């Protein structure tokens, strides 16, 4: 795992035109004075490319509020990295969509947390839904690959079928369903997360709706993110329906290896701080203003990085004895720390039963 080159999430600005309740960076409409300059950002991208980083994800805050975003996307693309933009979509008019395309953007992920009432309530802005939908349509019209980003809570889980109808009706090729991580303002929403039964019901709905699209001949990319119990759960469900397909799923899960914090994914904040992943913001591994990301990520003397790359023996509670540890890797350390205070504690969002995880 230590030799795996990570996907890097770069929170290129903390500024945002919304104030979403679940924002893991607690962004607001104020620029930070210590954001990386254009020159420092160019140096970061050059280091990432030389290191072999395959994908750089421009996030925020709201990345479109960074004035040099298009220049930086173009530089990352020219360096051979796949460029992804994670945005609330409200600032993507037709001209912005065309600029994103010309810069070499590979994919645009637009947050849409349900139908209009649920989305606007979570985004704390009336009209946010309508503006995001215009952004999605502008991306489609410009020929950009665009997908939805949906964060699951108790307030919007009932909208999952609506998401799949939108994929069909708007010809959107991809949707990512994010489990809530208790970071930033999202920490205050822990009590509004789905309980274990609610999570199982939501994942069942996602599986069933995905299968329904495929039966209609519609090939969509459907992902669930930030709860690695989803992989074993899918395997267990298929084991009772299609043993051959279940075996294929297990082989894929064994190759991907579960949670990749500090291994297959890393994060750089607007101020240059390096984190094991974008949600685990209480932990800083170094700063690219002092030394390059490649040196920080390769530093085997950093205790936390070394531990994350050999985490199996450090995990506690249910994680320590789980038969799916090799394909889950202990799930979210950020969520475990937020609830238990112990970075090696069991992730409280794991919804598999004791019987299901027993060796």
Coordinates of C-alpha atoms in Angstrom, one line a residue:
X1 CA 0.0 0.0 0.0
X2 CA 2.9 2.4 0.7
X3 CA 4.0 2.3 -3.0
X4 CA 0.5 3.2 -4.3
X5 CA 0.3 6.6 -5.9
X6 CA -2.6 8.5 -4.5
X7 CA -5.5 10.4 -6.0
X8 CA -5.1 13.9 -4.6
X9 CA -8.0 16.1 -3.5
X10 CA -6.9 19.7 -3.6
X11 CA -9.2 22.0 -1.7
X12 CA -7.9 24.9 -3.8
X13 CA -9.9 27.6 -1.9
X14 CA -11.9 27.7 1.3
X15 CA -14.2 30.4 -0.1
X16 CA -17.7 29.3 -1.1
X17 CA -20.9 31.1 -2.1
X18 CA -23.0 28.6 -0.1
X19 CA -22.9 27.5 3.5
X20 CA -23.9 23.9 3.4
X21 CA -24.8 22.2 6.7
X22 CA -22.7 19.1 6.0
X23 CA -19.6 20.9 4.6
X24 CA -16.5 19.1 5.7
X25 CA -14.3 22.2 5.3
X26 CA -16.7 24.6 7.1
X27 CA -16.3 27.0 4.1
X28 CA -17.8 30.4 3.9
X29 CA -17.9 33.4 1.6
X30 CA -14.5 34.7 2.8
X31 CA -11.1 34.0 1.2
X32 CA -8.3 32.7 3.4
X33 CA -5.2 35.0 3.3
X34 CA -2.9 31.9 3.3
X35 CA -4.3 30.2 0.2
X36 CA -1.6 28.9 -2.2
X37 CA -0.6 31.5 -4.8
X38 CA -0.7 30.7 -8.5
X39 CA 3.0 30.0 -8.6
X40 CA 2.8 27.8 -5.5
X41 CA -0.2 25.9 -7.0
X42 CA 1.7 25.4 -10.3
X43 CA 4.7 24.0 -8.3
X44 CA 2.3 21.7 -6.5
X45 CA 0.8 20.3 -9.7
X46 CA 4.2 19.8 -11.2
X47 CA 5.3 17.8 -8.2
X48 CA 2.2 15.7 -8.2
X49 CA 2.6 14.9 -11.9
X50 CA 6.3 14.0 -11.4
X51 CA 5.3 11.8 -8.4
X52 CA 2.9 9.8 -10.6
X53 CA -0.4 11.1 -9.2
X54 CA -3.1 9.9 -11.7
X55 CA -5.9 12.2 -10.7
X56 CA -6.1 15.6 -9.1
X57 CA -9.6 16.7 -7.9
X58 CA -10.1 20.4 -7.6
X59 CA -12.5 21.0 -4.7
X60 CA -13.1 23.7 -2.2
X61 CA -15.0 25.6 -0.9
X62 CA -16.2 26.3 -4.3
X63 CA -13.4 26.0 -6.8
X64 CA -14.9 28.2 -9.4
X65 CA -14.4 31.1 -7.0
X66 CA -10.6 30.8 -7.5
X67 CA -9.7 33.2 -10.3
X68 CA -6.9 31.1 -11.8
X69 CA -8.8 27.8 -11.7
X70 CA -8.9 27.3 -15.5
X71 CA -5.2 28.0 -15.8
X72 CA -4.5 25.4 -13.1
X73 CA -6.8 22.8 -14.7
X74 CA -5.1 23.3 -18.0
X75 CA -1.7 22.9 -16.4
X76 CA -2.7 19.7 -14.6
X77 CA -4.1 18.3 -17.8
X78 CA -1.0 19.2 -19.8
X79 CA 1.1 17.4 -17.2
X80 CA -0.9 14.2 -17.9
X81 CA -3.1 14.0 -14.9
X82 CA -6.8 13.4 -15.0
X83 CA -8.6 16.5 -13.8
X84 CA -11.8 16.4 -11.8
X85 CA -13.8 19.4 -10.5
X86 CA -16.1 19.0 -7.4
X87 CA -18.5 21.9 -7.3
X88 CA -21.9 23.0 -6.1
X89 CA -22.7 23.8 -9.8
X90 CA -24.4 27.2 -9.1
X91 CA -21.7 29.2 -10.9
X92 CA -21.5 27.1 -14.1
X93 CA -23.2 29.1 -16.7
X94 CA -22.7 28.3 -20.4
X95 CA -19.5 30.3 -20.7
X96 CA -18.0 28.6 -17.5
X97 CA -18.9 25.2 -18.8
X98 CA -17.1 25.9 -22.1
X99 CA -14.0 27.2 -20.2
X100 CA -13.9 24.1 -18.2
X101 CA -14.0 22.0 -21.3
X102 CA -11.3 23.9 -23.1
X103 CA -9.1 23.8 -20.0
X104 CA -9.1 20.0 -20.2
X105 CA -11.5 19.0 -17.4
X106 CA -12.1 15.3 -17.4
X107 CA -15.2 15.2 -15.2
X108 CA -17.4 17.6 -13.2
X109 CA -19.1 16.3 -10.1
X110 CA -22.0 18.5 -9.0
X111 CA -23.6 18.2 -5.6
X112 CA -27.3 17.6 -5.7
X113 CA -28.7 16.4 -2.3
X114 CA -32.2 15.5 -3.4
X115 CA -35.2 17.2 -4.9
X116 CA -35.5 20.9 -4.5
X117 CA -36.8 21.2 -0.9
X118 CA -34.2 18.8 0.5
X119 CA -31.4 20.3 -1.5
X120 CA -32.1 23.9 -0.7
X121 CA -32.6 23.1 3.0
X122 CA -29.2 21.3 3.3
X123 CA -27.5 24.0 1.2
X124 CA -29.0 26.8 3.2
X125 CA -29.9 28.8 0.1
X126 CA -33.2 29.1 -1.7
X127 CA -32.6 28.7 -5.4
X128 CA -29.5 26.5 -5.0
X129 CA -31.3 23.5 -6.6
X130 CA -32.4 25.4 -9.6
X131 CA -28.9 26.9 -10.1
X132 CA -27.2 23.5 -9.7
X133 CA -29.6 22.0 -12.3
X134 CA -28.6 24.7 -14.8
X135 CA -25.0 23.9 -14.1
X136 CA -25.6 20.3 -14.9
X137 CA -27.4 21.1 -18.1
X138 CA -24.7 23.6 -19.2
X139 CA -22.0 20.9 -18.6
X140 CA -24.0 18.4 -20.7
X141 CA -24.4 21.0 -23.5
X142 CA -20.7 21.8 -23.5
X143 CA -19.8 18.1 -23.9
X144 CA -18.4 17.7 -20.4
X145 CA -18.9 14.4 -18.5
X146 CA -20.9 15.4 -15.5
X147 CA -22.3 13.4 -12.5
X148 CA -24.2 13.9 -9.3
X149 CA -22.8 13.9 -5.7
X150 CA -25.5 13.1 -3.1
X151 CA -24.8 13.0 0.6
X152 CA -27.1 10.7 2.5
X153 CA -28.9 11.9 5.6
X154 CA -32.2 11.1 7.3
X155 CA -33.7 14.0 5.5
X156 CA -33.1 13.0 1.9
X157 CA -32.8 9.2 1.8
X158 CA -36.3 9.0 0.5
X159 CA -35.2 10.9 -2.6
X160 CA -32.9 8.1 -3.8
X161 CA -35.4 6.9 -6.5
X162 CA -35.8 10.5 -7.6
X163 CA -32.0 10.6 -8.3
X164 CA -32.2 7.6 -10.6
X165 CA -35.2 9.1 -12.4
X166 CA -33.1 12.3 -12.9
X167 CA -30.2 10.2 -14.3
X168 CA -32.5 8.7 -16.8
X169 CA -34.5 11.9 -17.7
X170 CA -31.5 14.2 -18.0
X171 CA -29.1 11.6 -19.5
X172 CA -26.6 12.0 -16.7
X173 CA -24.0 9.1 -16.8
X174 CA -22.9 9.0 -13.1
X175 CA -24.0 9.4 -9.5
X176 CA -21.9 9.1 -6.3
X177 CA -23.8 8.5 -3.0
X178 CA -21.7 9.8 -0.1
X179 CA -22.2 8.6 3.4
X180 CA -22.0 11.4 5.9
X181 CA -18.6 12.0 7.5
X182 CA -18.6 13.9 10.8
X183 CA -16.1 16.6 9.8
X184 CA -16.3 20.4 9.6
X185 CA -19.9 21.5 9.9
X186 CA -20.8 17.9 9.2
X187 CA -19.8 17.1 12.8
X188 CA -22.9 18.9 14.0
X189 CA -25.0 16.6 11.8
X190 CA -24.0 13.3 13.3
X191 CA -27.4 13.0 14.9
X192 CA -29.0 13.4 11.5
X193 CA -27.1 10.5 9.9
X194 CA -29.0 7.4 9.0
X195 CA -29.0 4.7 11.6
X196 CA -27.8 1.2 10.7
X197 CA -31.2 0.0 9.5
X198 CA -31.7 3.2 7.6
X199 CA -28.3 2.8 5.9
X200 CA -29.1 -0.8 4.9
X201 CA -32.4 0.3 3.5
X202 CA -30.7 3.2 1.5
X203 CA -28.0 0.9 0.1
X204 CA -30.6 -1.7 -0.8
X205 CA -32.5 1.0 -2.7
X206 CA -29.4 2.1 -4.5
X207 CA -28.6 -1.5 -5.6
X208 CA -32.2 -2.1 -6.7
X209 CA -32.5 1.2 -8.6
X210 CA -29.1 0.5 -10.3
X211 CA -30.2 -2.9 -11.4
X212 CA -33.5 -1.4 -12.7
X213 CA -31.6 1.0 -14.9
X214 CA -29.4 -1.8 -16.3
X215 CA -32.5 -3.9 -17.1
X216 CA -33.7 -0.9 -19.1
X217 CA -30.5 -1.0 -21.0
X218 CA -29.2 2.2 -19.4
X219 CA -25.5 1.9 -18.4
X220 CA -24.8 4.3 -15.6
X221 CA -21.9 4.5 -13.2
X222 CA -23.2 4.3 -9.6
X223 CA -20.9 4.6 -6.7
X224 CA -21.3 4.6 -2.9
X225 CA -18.5 6.5 -1.1
X226 CA -17.1 6.8 2.5
X227 CA -18.6 3.7 4.1
X228 CA -16.6 0.7 3.2
X229 CA -19.1 -1.7 4.7
X230 CA -21.0 -1.2 1.4
X231 CA -18.6 -3.6 -0.4
X232 CA -19.1 -6.6 2.0
X233 CA -22.8 -5.8 2.2
X234 CA -23.1 -6.0 -1.6
X235 CA -21.2 -9.3 -1.6
X236 CA -23.4 -10.7 1.1
X237 CA -26.5 -9.8 -0.7
X238 CA -25.3 -11.3 -4.0
X239 CA -24.2 -14.4 -2.2
X240 CA -27.8 -15.3 -1.7
X241 CA -28.8 -14.5 -5.3
X242 CA -25.9 -15.1 -7.8
X243 CA -22.8 -16.9 -6.5
X244 CA -20.8 -16.3 -9.6
X245 CA -21.4 -12.6 -9.6
X246 CA -20.7 -12.5 -5.8
X247 CA -17.3 -14.1 -6.5
X248 CA -16.5 -11.4 -9.1
X249 CA -17.5 -8.7 -6.6
X250 CA -15.2 -10.2 -4.0
X251 CA -12.3 -10.3 -6.4
X252 CA -12.8 -6.6 -7.2
X253 CA -13.0 -5.7 -3.5
X254 CA -9.8 -7.6 -2.8
X255 CA -8.0 -5.7 -5.5
X256 CA -9.2 -2.3 -4.3
X257 CA -8.6 -3.0 -0.6
X258 CA -11.2 -0.7 1.0
X259 CA -10.5 2.6 2.8
X260 CA -7.4 4.2 1.2
X261 CA -6.8 7.1 3.6
X262 CA -3.1 7.8 3.6
X263 CA -2.5 5.3 0.9
X264 CA -4.6 5.6 -2.3
X265 CA -6.0 9.0 -1.5
X266 CA -4.5 12.2 -0.1
X267 CA -5.5 15.8 0.4
X268 CA -3.9 19.2 0.2
X269 CA -5.7 22.2 1.8
X270 CA -5.9 25.7 0.5
X271 CA -3.1 26.7 2.8
X272 CA -0.8 23.8 1.7
X273 CA -1.5 21.5 4.6
X274 CA -1.4 17.8 3.7
X275 CA -4.0 15.4 5.2
X276 CA -4.5 11.6 4.9
X277 CA -7.8 12.3 3.2
X278 CA -10.1 15.2 2.6
X279 CA -12.3 14.5 5.6
X280 CA -9.7 13.9 8.2
X281 CA -8.8 17.5 8.8
X282 CA -7.7 17.2 12.4
X283 CA -4.5 15.5 11.2
X284 CA -1.7 17.4 9.3
X285 CA 1.2 15.5 7.8
X286 CA 3.1 18.5 6.7
X287 CA 2.8 21.5 4.3
X288 CA 3.7 21.9 0.7
X289 CA 5.0 25.4 1.4
X290 CA 7.8 23.8 3.4
X291 CA 8.5 20.6 1.3
X292 CA 6.8 19.0 -1.7
X293 CA 3.9 16.7 -1.4
X294 CA 5.9 13.8 -2.9
X295 CA 8.4 14.1 -0.1
X296 CA 5.8 14.2 2.6
X297 CA 3.9 11.3 1.2
X298 CA 7.0 9.2 0.9
X299 CA 8.4 10.0 4.3
X300 CA 8.4 6.6 6.1
X301 CA 9.4 8.3 9.4
X302 CA 6.0 9.9 9.8
X303 CA 4.3 7.7 12.4
X304 CA 0.7 8.1 11.2
X305 CA 1.5 7.4 7.6
X306 CA 3.4 4.3 8.6
X307 CA 0.6 3.2 10.8
X308 CA -2.1 3.7 8.1
X309 CA -0.1 1.6 5.8
X310 CA 0.0 -1.2 8.3
X311 CA -3.3 -0.5 10.0
X312 CA -4.7 -4.0 10.4
X313 CA -2.8 -4.8 13.6
X314 CA -3.8 -1.4 15.2
X315 CA -7.6 -1.4 14.7
X316 CA -9.8 -2.1 17.7
X317 CA -13.2 -3.3 18.6
X318 CA -15.3 -5.0 15.9
X319 CA -12.8 -3.9 13.2
X320 CA -10.0 -6.0 14.7
X321 CA -11.8 -9.3 14.3
X322 CA -14.0 -8.6 11.2
X323 CA -13.6 -11.2 8.5
X324 CA -14.0 -8.4 5.9
X325 CA -11.1 -6.3 7.2
X326 CA -9.0 -7.0 4.1
X327 CA -11.6 -5.5 1.8
X328 CA -12.7 -2.7 4.1
X329 CA -9.5 -1.6 5.9
X330 CA -11.3 -0.4 8.9
X331 CA -13.6 2.1 7.2
X332 CA -13.4 5.8 8.1
X333 CA -10.8 6.8 10.7
X334 CA -12.1 10.4 10.7
X335 CA -15.6 9.1 11.7
X336 CA -14.1 6.8 14.3
X337 CA -12.1 9.6 15.9
X338 CA -15.0 12.0 15.8
X339 CA -17.2 9.6 17.8
X340 CA -14.8 7.6 19.9
X341 CA -11.9 9.9 20.3
X342 CA -9.6 7.1 19.2
X343 CA -8.3 7.0 15.6
X344 CA -8.1 3.2 15.8
X345 CA -11.6 2.7 17.2
X346 CA -14.3 1.0 15.3
X347 CA -16.2 3.1 12.8
X348 CA -19.7 3.6 14.3
X349 CA -21.2 3.9 10.8
X350 CA -20.5 0.2 10.1
X351 CA -24.0 -1.3 9.7
X352 CA -23.0 -5.0 9.3
X353 CA -24.2 -7.2 12.1
X354 CA -21.9 -9.2 14.4
X355 CA -23.0 -12.4 12.8
X356 CA -22.2 -11.0 9.3
X357 CA -18.6 -10.1 10.2
X358 CA -17.8 -13.1 12.3
X359 CA -14.9 -15.2 11.0

